[in-house]
Short mmCIF file of C-alpha atoms and ligand atoms in Angstrom, two decimals:
data_model
loop_
_atom_site.label_atom_id
_atom_site.label_comp_id
_atom_site.label_asym_id
_atom_site.label_seq_id
_atom_site.Cartn_x
_atom_site.Cartn_y
_atom_site.Cartn_z
CA LEU I 1 1.74 -6.94 4.82
CA PRO I 2 0.28 -6.34 8.40
CA GLY I 3 2.43 -7.96 11.05
CA LYS I 4 5.56 -7.88 9.24
CA PRO I 5 8.28 -5.76 10.33
CA PHE I 6 9.39 -2.63 8.14
CA GLY I 7 11.60 -3.64 5.11
CA SER I 8 10.49 -7.21 5.02
CA THR I 9 9.56 -8.83 1.70
CA ASN I 10 5.93 -8.66 1.01
CA THR I 11 5.29 -9.68 -2.55
CA ASN I 12 6.45 -12.25 -4.97
CA ALA I 13 8.36 -9.63 -6.97
CA ASP I 14 12.10 -10.69 -6.91
CA GLY I 15 12.94 -7.10 -7.76
CA VAL I 16 14.98 -8.10 -10.85
CA ILE I 17 12.65 -10.12 -13.40
CA HIS I 18 9.29 -9.07 -11.41
CA LYS I 19 9.49 -5.45 -10.39
CA SER I 20 7.36 -4.38 -7.45
CA ASN I 21 5.47 -1.07 -7.68
CA HIS I 22 7.60 0.17 -4.69
CA GLN I 23 10.57 0.34 -6.99
CA VAL I 24 11.71 3.26 -9.06
CA LYS I 25 10.05 3.21 -12.42
CA ALA I 26 10.99 4.95 -15.68
CA ASP I 27 9.68 8.36 -14.46
CA GLY I 28 12.26 8.05 -11.50
CA TYR I 29 9.70 7.48 -8.77
CA GLY I 30 8.22 4.55 -7.00
CA HIS I 31 4.28 3.98 -7.71
CA ALA I 32 3.56 2.34 -4.30
CA VAL I 33 3.82 3.08 -0.58
CA ASP I 34 2.85 1.00 2.47
CA LEU I 35 1.47 3.15 5.25
CA TYR I 36 1.10 2.19 9.12
CA PRO I 37 -0.50 4.08 11.88
CA TYR I 38 1.72 5.67 14.44
CA VAL I 39 -0.10 5.54 17.79
CA ASN I 40 1.41 6.54 21.22
CA GLY I 41 4.76 6.60 19.97
CA LYS I 42 4.77 3.05 18.25
CA VAL I 43 3.97 1.88 14.94
CA ASP I 44 0.93 -0.39 14.86
CA TYR I 45 1.33 -3.25 12.45
CA ASN I 46 -2.12 -4.59 13.27
CA GLY I 47 -4.27 -1.65 13.47
CA ASP I 48 -6.87 -2.60 10.80
CA ALA I 49 -9.50 0.01 12.05
CA ALA I 50 -6.90 2.87 11.56
CA LEU I 51 -5.80 1.56 8.39
CA ILE I 52 -9.36 1.70 7.22
CA THR I 53 -9.78 5.19 8.45
CA ILE I 54 -6.50 6.29 6.83
CA ALA I 55 -7.80 4.49 3.50
CA ASP I 56 -11.02 6.23 3.34
CA HIS I 57 -9.35 9.35 3.49
CA ILE I 58 -6.68 8.69 1.22
CA MET I 59 -9.28 7.43 -1.45
CA THR I 60 -11.64 10.51 -0.89
CA VAL I 61 -9.02 12.91 -1.34
CA ALA I 62 -7.55 11.04 -4.35
CA LYS I 63 -10.87 11.05 -5.97
CA ASP I 64 -11.36 14.86 -5.44
CA LEU I 65 -7.80 15.48 -7.08
CA LYS I 66 -8.56 12.93 -9.82
CA ILE I 67 -5.57 10.87 -8.98
CA ALA I 68 -6.29 7.13 -9.76
CA ILE I 69 -5.17 4.87 -6.79
CA THR I 70 -5.48 1.34 -5.87
CA TRP I 71 -5.67 0.49 -2.06
CA GLY I 72 -4.43 -3.20 -1.37
CA GLY I 73 -6.98 -3.38 1.28
CA ASN I 74 -9.61 -3.87 -1.98
CA TRP I 75 -7.50 -6.62 -3.22
CA LYS I 76 -9.05 -10.18 -3.37
CA PRO I 77 -7.22 -13.64 -3.08
CA PRO I 78 -6.21 -15.41 -4.88
CA VAL I 79 -5.73 -12.74 -7.39
CA ALA I 80 -3.58 -10.62 -4.79
CA PRO I 81 -3.56 -10.88 -1.03
CA VAL I 82 -5.52 -8.30 0.86
CA ASP I 83 -2.83 -5.67 1.84
CA LYS I 84 -4.38 -2.87 3.75
CA PRO I 85 -1.08 -1.05 4.23
CA HIS I 86 -0.60 -0.57 0.55
CA PHE I 87 -1.47 2.06 -1.93
CA GLU I 88 -0.38 2.56 -5.50
CA LEU I 89 -0.94 4.62 -8.39
CA LYS I 90 -3.04 2.72 -11.09
CA GLN I 91 -1.15 1.63 -14.11
ZN1 LIG G 1 2.98 -2.44 -0.48
#
């Protein structure tokens, strides 16, 4: 989540009973990533404008390639917290 350092716990998934989509699935791959802009030699954890530009690009390319992706920036509380750095393959 924005403002949280890399590697911190971001979900209610405990990693055992409730698996995060970041964890390796049966196919051997994680199905989610968190991305942050890297600006002037530093990771920008609060760069909303840059994240929206990145998301626009990723979603456009994914659509062109017919890859179904969910962007955490489109999530709506209380179902799921808005999570702009988060991208995952649709189930
Ligand atoms: Zn994530």
